[in-house]
């Protein structure tokens, strides 16, 4: 666990504790930068914020940390929960606890469960609400509500609520002032490769639909893409999570081109009427918001002008999964987890079937007893009636 901030699950809001959306994380150096890599709590192997097979309940995640298989725990946001996470970076002095003015203003305005981040240099705020459309990060302020995980410490900030409160109006205001507005006091670092939506659509590096599909299928995680393309949602907590996973893949290969992503998704097996339904107060459809979030969550985009031919085996975890041997290990591990689940379900099914057979045998015996009792009652009634008739006949003969 992090040296600065320990784990105190007793402080966690009950609405988080009861959900089985927990992963662990491990700190690893990537490109000379410490990165929190998601870990499957049950196996200690690769985890993913878009693959529910790698999630667990809170107790399992905590046990993994206590056994030193991971450095910390994290909560995964999905479309099926009402939570939005607001991440404030580099705004707290870990030695003195001094808080930046902007960070304090955000914490006060959101007025919901807030805790200190694992590094001790920032805060995580959890609110119930709907993340407004638009960008999700600017400078040290980041907001997200699906297909991402929040590192969790339970280091509750004194003076903030102990529960997750519904703060839609405040969330909209914070997002507009600190994230969306171009006049915000902080600045967002430019992306190394801007999405195609922000570039000239006539660029010669753009791939047509057929090339996108071919490259996606030939990539290291091509099997995953093909399953999603054919409409298979197994391994995902919901259809919406599968939608997001496919859109993240499409975002990478189309360089974030919204029209092309939309066109391709409509040809996939995951497409359904919900895609065109208005689900948000700003008039956005479910599909529009899904594409927008997929592009926001994709940190790198495919560029045939700057990458070698075999670059479709990408290193972008959020958009296409682990690379090369990591990808193979991840798939093997996932298959093992799925196999164990199937075996458990089969054993449970066998037990239930045996119990059903016992119940059916019991019901059969009871039905036979009831029938026998009814038969005896009918015979007794018949004997009584016969005796009565005989007595009447004898009386008449006399």
Short mmCIF file of N, CA and C in Angstrom, two decimals, residues 193-203 205-206 251 254-260 295 301-302:
data_model
loop_
_atom_site.label_atom_id
_atom_site.label_comp_id
_atom_site.label_asym_id
_atom_site.label_seq_id
_atom_site.Cartn_x
_atom_site.Cartn_y
_atom_site.Cartn_z
N UNK A 193 -1.33 13.37 -30.34
CA UNK A 193 -1.97 13.10 -31.62
C UNK A 193 -3.43 13.47 -31.52
N UNK A 194 -3.86 14.66 -31.98
CA UNK A 194 -5.25 15.06 -31.84
C UNK A 194 -6.16 14.17 -32.63
N UNK A 195 -7.41 13.98 -32.17
CA UNK A 195 -8.35 13.14 -32.89
C UNK A 195 -8.67 13.73 -34.25
N UNK A 196 -9.12 12.86 -35.16
CA UNK A 196 -9.41 13.29 -36.51
C UNK A 196 -10.49 14.35 -36.56
N UNK A 197 -11.39 14.34 -35.56
CA UNK A 197 -12.47 15.32 -35.54
C UNK A 197 -11.91 16.73 -35.47
N UNK A 198 -10.68 16.88 -34.95
CA UNK A 198 -10.07 18.20 -34.82
C UNK A 198 -9.08 18.47 -35.95
N UNK A 199 -8.97 17.52 -36.91
CA UNK A 199 -8.05 17.70 -38.01
C UNK A 199 -8.81 17.78 -39.32
N UNK A 200 -8.09 18.00 -40.39
CA UNK A 200 -8.69 18.06 -41.71
C UNK A 200 -9.12 16.66 -42.11
N UNK A 201 -10.44 16.46 -42.34
CA UNK A 201 -10.95 15.14 -42.67
C UNK A 201 -10.40 14.61 -43.98
N UNK A 202 -9.79 15.48 -44.78
CA UNK A 202 -9.27 15.04 -46.06
C UNK A 202 -7.86 14.49 -45.96
N UNK A 203 -7.34 14.39 -44.74
CA UNK A 203 -5.99 13.90 -44.53
C UNK A 203 -5.78 12.57 -45.21
N UNK A 205 -3.82 10.32 -44.39
CA UNK A 205 -3.52 9.25 -43.44
C UNK A 205 -4.78 8.57 -42.92
N UNK A 206 -5.96 9.15 -43.22
CA UNK A 206 -7.21 8.56 -42.73
C UNK A 206 -7.43 7.21 -43.40
N UNK A 251 -12.24 4.17 -31.77
CA UNK A 251 -11.63 5.49 -31.60
C UNK A 251 -10.15 5.45 -31.96
N UNK A 254 -9.75 4.86 -35.92
CA UNK A 254 -10.27 5.93 -36.77
C UNK A 254 -9.70 7.28 -36.39
N UNK A 255 -8.74 7.30 -35.45
CA UNK A 255 -8.17 8.55 -34.94
C UNK A 255 -9.24 9.46 -34.35
N UNK A 256 -10.26 8.85 -33.75
CA UNK A 256 -11.29 9.62 -33.06
C UNK A 256 -12.27 10.31 -33.99
N UNK A 257 -12.42 9.80 -35.20
CA UNK A 257 -13.35 10.39 -36.17
C UNK A 257 -14.78 9.97 -35.82
N UNK A 258 -15.55 10.87 -35.21
CA UNK A 258 -16.90 10.56 -34.75
C UNK A 258 -17.81 10.01 -35.85
N UNK A 259 -17.90 10.67 -37.00
CA UNK A 259 -18.80 10.15 -38.05
C UNK A 259 -18.42 8.74 -38.49
N UNK A 260 -17.11 8.47 -38.64
CA UNK A 260 -16.69 7.13 -39.06
C UNK A 260 -16.96 6.11 -37.96
N UNK A 295 -13.68 8.64 -27.18
CA UNK A 295 -12.58 9.46 -27.67
C UNK A 295 -11.83 10.11 -26.51
N UNK A 301 -3.84 7.63 -30.73
CA UNK A 301 -4.61 7.32 -31.92
C UNK A 301 -3.69 6.78 -33.02
N UNK A 302 -4.22 5.90 -33.82
CA UNK A 302 -3.44 5.31 -34.89
C UNK A 302 -3.12 6.36 -35.95
#
